[in-house]
Short mmCIF file of C-alpha atoms in Angstrom, two decimals:
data_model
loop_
_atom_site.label_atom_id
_atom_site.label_comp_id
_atom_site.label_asym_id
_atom_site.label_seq_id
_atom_site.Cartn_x
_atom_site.Cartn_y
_atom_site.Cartn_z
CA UNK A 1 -8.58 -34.39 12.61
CA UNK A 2 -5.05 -33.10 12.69
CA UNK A 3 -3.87 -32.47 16.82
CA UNK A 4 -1.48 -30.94 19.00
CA UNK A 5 0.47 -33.59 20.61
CA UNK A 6 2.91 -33.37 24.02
CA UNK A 7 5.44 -35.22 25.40
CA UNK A 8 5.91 -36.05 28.04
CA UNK A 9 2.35 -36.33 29.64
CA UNK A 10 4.25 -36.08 32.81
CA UNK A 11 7.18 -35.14 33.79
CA UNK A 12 8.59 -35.08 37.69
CA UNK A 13 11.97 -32.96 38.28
CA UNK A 14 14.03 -32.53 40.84
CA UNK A 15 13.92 -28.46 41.87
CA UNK A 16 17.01 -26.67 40.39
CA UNK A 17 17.19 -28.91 37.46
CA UNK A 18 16.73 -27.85 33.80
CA UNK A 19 13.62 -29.58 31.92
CA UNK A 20 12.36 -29.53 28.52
CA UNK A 21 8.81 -30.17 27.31
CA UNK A 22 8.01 -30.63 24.04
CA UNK A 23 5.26 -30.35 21.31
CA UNK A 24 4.15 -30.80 17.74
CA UNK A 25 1.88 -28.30 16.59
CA UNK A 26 -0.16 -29.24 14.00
CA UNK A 27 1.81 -29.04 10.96
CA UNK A 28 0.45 -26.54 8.47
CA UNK A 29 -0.31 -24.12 11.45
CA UNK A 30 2.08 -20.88 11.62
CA UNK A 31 1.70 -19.73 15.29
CA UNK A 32 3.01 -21.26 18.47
CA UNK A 33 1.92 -21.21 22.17
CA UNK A 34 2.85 -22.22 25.48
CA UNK A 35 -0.17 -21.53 28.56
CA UNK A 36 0.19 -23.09 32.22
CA UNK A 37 -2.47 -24.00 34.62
CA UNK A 38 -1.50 -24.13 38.04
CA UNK A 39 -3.55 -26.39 39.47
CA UNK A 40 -6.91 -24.94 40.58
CA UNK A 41 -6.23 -21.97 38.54
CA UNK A 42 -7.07 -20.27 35.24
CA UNK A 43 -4.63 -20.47 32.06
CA UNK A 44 -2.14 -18.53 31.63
CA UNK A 45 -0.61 -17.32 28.66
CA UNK A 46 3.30 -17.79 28.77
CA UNK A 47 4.81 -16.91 25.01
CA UNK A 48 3.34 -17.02 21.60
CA UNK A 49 6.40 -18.05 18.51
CA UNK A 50 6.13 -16.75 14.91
CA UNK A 51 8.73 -16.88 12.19
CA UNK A 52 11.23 -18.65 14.40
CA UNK A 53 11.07 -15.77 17.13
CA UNK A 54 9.43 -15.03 19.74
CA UNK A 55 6.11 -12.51 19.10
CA UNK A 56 4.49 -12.33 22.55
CA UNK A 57 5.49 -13.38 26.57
CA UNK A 58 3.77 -12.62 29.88
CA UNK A 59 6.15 -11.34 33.12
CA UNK A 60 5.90 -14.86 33.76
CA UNK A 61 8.32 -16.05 31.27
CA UNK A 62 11.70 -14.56 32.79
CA UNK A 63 14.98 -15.61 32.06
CA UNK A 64 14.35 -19.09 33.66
CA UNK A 65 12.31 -20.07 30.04
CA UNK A 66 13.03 -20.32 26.65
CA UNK A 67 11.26 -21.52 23.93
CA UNK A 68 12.87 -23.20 20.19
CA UNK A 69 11.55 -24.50 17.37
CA UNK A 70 14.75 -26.90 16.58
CA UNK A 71 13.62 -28.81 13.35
CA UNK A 72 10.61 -27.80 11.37
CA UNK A 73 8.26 -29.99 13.71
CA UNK A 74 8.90 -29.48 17.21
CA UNK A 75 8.49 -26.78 19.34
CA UNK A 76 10.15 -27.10 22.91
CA UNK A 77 9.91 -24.96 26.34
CA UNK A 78 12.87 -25.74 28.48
CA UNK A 79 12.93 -24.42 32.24
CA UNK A 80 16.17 -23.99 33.87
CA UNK A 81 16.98 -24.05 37.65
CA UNK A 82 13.11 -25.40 38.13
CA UNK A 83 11.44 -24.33 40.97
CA UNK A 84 8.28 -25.31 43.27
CA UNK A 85 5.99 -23.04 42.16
CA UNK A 86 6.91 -24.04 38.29
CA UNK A 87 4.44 -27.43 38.90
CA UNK A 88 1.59 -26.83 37.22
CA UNK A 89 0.00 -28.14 33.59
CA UNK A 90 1.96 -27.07 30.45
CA UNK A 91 -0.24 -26.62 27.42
CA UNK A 92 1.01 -26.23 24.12
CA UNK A 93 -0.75 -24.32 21.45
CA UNK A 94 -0.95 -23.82 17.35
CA UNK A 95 -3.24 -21.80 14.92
CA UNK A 96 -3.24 -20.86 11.59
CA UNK A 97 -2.60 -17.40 11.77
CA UNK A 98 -6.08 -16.55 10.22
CA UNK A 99 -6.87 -13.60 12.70
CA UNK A 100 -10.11 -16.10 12.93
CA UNK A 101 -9.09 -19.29 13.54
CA UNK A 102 -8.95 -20.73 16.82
CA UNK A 103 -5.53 -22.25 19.14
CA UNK A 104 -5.81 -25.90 19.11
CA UNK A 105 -4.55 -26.93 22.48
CA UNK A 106 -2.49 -30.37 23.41
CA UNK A 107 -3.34 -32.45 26.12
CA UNK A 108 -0.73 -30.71 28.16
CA UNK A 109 2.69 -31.82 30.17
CA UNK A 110 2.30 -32.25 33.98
CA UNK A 111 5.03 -31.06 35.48
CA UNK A 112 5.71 -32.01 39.21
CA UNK A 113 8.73 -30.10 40.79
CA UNK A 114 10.14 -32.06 43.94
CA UNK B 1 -5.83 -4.71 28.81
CA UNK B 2 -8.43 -7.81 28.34
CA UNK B 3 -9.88 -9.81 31.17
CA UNK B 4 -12.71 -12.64 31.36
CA UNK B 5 -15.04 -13.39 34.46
CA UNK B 6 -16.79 -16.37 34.69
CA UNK B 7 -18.89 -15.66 37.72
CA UNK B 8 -20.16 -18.97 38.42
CA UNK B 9 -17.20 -21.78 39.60
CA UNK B 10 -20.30 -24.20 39.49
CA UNK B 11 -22.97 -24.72 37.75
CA UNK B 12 -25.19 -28.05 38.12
CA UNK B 13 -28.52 -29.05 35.73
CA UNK B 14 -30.53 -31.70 35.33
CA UNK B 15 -30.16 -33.70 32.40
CA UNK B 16 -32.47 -32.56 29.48
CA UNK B 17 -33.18 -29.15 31.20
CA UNK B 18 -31.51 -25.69 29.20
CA UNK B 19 -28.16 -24.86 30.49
CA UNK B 20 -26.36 -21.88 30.28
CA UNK B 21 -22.25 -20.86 31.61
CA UNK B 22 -22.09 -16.97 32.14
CA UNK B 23 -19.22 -15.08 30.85
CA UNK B 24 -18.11 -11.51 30.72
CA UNK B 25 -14.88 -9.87 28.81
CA UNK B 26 -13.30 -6.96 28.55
CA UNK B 27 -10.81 -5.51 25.91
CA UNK B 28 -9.70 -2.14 24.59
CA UNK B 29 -10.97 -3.08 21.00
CA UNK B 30 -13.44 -5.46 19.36
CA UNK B 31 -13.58 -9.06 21.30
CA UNK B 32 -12.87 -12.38 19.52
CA UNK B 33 -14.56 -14.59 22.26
CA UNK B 34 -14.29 -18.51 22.30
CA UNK B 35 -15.68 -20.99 24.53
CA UNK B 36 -13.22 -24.11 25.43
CA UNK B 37 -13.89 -27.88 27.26
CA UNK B 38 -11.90 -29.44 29.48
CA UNK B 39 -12.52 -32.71 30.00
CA UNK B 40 -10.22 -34.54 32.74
CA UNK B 41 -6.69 -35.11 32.21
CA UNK B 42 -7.09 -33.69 28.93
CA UNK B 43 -6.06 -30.31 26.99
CA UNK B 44 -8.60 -27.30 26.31
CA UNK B 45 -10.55 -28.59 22.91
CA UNK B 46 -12.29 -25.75 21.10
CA UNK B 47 -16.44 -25.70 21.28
CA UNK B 48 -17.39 -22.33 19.23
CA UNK B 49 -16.07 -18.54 18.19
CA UNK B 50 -17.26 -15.03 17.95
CA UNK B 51 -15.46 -13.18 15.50
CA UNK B 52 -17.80 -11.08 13.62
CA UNK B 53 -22.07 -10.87 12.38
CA UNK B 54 -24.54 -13.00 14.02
CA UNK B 55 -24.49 -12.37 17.75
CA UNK B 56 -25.77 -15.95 18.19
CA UNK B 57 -22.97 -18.70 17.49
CA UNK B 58 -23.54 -22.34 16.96
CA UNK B 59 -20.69 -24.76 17.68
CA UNK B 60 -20.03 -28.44 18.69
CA UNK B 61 -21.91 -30.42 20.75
CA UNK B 62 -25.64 -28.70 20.11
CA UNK B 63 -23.48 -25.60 22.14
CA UNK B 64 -24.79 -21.67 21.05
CA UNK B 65 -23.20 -18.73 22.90
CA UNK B 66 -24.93 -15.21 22.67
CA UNK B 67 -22.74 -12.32 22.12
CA UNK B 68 -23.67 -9.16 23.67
CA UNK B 69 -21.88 -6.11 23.10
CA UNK B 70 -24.04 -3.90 24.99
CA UNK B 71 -23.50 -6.25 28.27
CA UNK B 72 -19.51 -6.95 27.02
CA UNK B 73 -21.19 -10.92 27.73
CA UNK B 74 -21.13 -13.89 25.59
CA UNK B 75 -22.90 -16.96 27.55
CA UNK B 76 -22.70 -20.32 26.97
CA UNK B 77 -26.05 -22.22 25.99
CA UNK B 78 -27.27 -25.45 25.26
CA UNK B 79 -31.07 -26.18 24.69
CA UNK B 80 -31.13 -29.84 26.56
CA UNK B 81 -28.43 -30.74 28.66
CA UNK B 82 -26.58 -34.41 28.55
CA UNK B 83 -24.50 -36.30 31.40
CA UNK B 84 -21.55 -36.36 29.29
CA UNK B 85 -21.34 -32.47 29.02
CA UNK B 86 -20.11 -32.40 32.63
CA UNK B 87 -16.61 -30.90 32.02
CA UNK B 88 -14.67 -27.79 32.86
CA UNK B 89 -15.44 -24.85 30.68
CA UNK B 90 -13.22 -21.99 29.77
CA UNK B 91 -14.00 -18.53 28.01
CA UNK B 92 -11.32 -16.69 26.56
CA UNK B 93 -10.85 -13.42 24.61
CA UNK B 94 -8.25 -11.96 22.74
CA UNK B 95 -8.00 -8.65 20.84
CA UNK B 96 -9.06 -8.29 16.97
CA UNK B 97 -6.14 -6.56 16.16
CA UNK B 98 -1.94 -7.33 17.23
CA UNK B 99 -0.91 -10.38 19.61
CA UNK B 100 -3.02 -13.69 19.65
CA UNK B 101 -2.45 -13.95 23.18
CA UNK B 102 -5.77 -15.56 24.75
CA UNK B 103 -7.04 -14.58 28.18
CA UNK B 104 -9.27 -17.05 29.92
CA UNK B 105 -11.55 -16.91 32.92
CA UNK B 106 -11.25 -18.76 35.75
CA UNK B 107 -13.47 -21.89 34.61
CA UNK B 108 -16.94 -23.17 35.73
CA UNK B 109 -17.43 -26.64 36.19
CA UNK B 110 -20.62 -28.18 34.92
CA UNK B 111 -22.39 -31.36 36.22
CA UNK B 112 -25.23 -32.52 34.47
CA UNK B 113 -27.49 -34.53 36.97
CA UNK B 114 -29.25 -37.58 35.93
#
């Protein structure tokens, strides 16, 4: 069965530095996510992609994120100027776009901010 | 606005007994509701969906949830309960109509006792 796949599966930054985590959704699928999970908490939704732009993002994804889709595969979430509180699990998302379909989820990035 | 609760952060059974993961939503318009696992270091793998008809959903795993407008619930149920069910489980809504963006509760963990 076709899957979401992340890389890294963890990732440890020094604070103020830029990172990138990255993602191939599964390829015949249309939409694009990005959730967190802080550790001990729920998941939370970050930004959702369609048509090469950006459809959907919480008040947590300020200026400090960005998302691209640079070739017709990947789909990338790069944090500048990290911080602390930015350590938490990164999960990447895709679905069809059938309003019935479920978001297939990756295994996630760990991201440890030092 | 939509919002899950998932009262219970714990829930433990004993193997082959009925088990069942509470979950409430709420949402300006009609729910799609989904149920997602979360086994350790691992992403969020989808179990079952409410979209529309029967209020009773079967999914993977011998999993049923029960939607219930009337109680804005949709519980998680499984007949006879196995040791390798213990995992983290997530409910999550999102609106039928608009943005994709999922909301999930908080997460109960479930431990099946031999």
């Amino acid at each position: 069965e076709p899957e979401v796949t992340q890389t890294p599966s963890h990732q440890v930054t020094q604070m103020g530095q830029e990172v990138i985590l990255r993602c191939v959704p599964i390829s015949n699928h249309l939409y694009f996510y990005w959730y967190r999970q802080i550790l001990g908490q729920k998941v939370e939704f970050l930004v959702s992609f369609y048509n090469n732009e950006i459809s959907e993002k919480s008040e947590i994804f300020d200026d400090q994120f960005s998302v691209e889709r640079p070739d017709g595969s990947n789909f990338t979430l790069k944090i500048r100027s990290t911080k602390l509180e930015d350590s938490a699990m990164y999960f990447c998302a895709s679905s069809s776009g059938v309003s019935n379909q479920p978001q297939h989820f990756g295994d996630g990035t760990r991201l440890s901010i030092l | 606005a939509q919002s899950v609760a998932q009262p219970e952060d714990q829930v433990n059974v004993a193997e082959g007994n009925p088990l069942t993961v509470k979950c409430t939503y709420s949402v300006s318009g009609n729910p799609y509701l989904f149920w997602y696992v979360q086994y350790p270091n691992r992403g969020l793998q989808f179990l079952l969906k409410y979209i529309t008809g029967d209020n009773l959903v079967k999914g993977s795993y011998g999993f049923e949830a029960e939607f219930n407008k009337s109680q804005t619930s949709f519980h998680l149920k499984k007949p006879s309960a196995l040791v390798s069910d213990s995992a983290l489980y997530f409910c999550a809504v999102r609106e039928d109509f608009g943005n994709e963006k999922l909301t999930f509760g908080t997460g109960t963990r479930l431990t099946i006792i031999p």
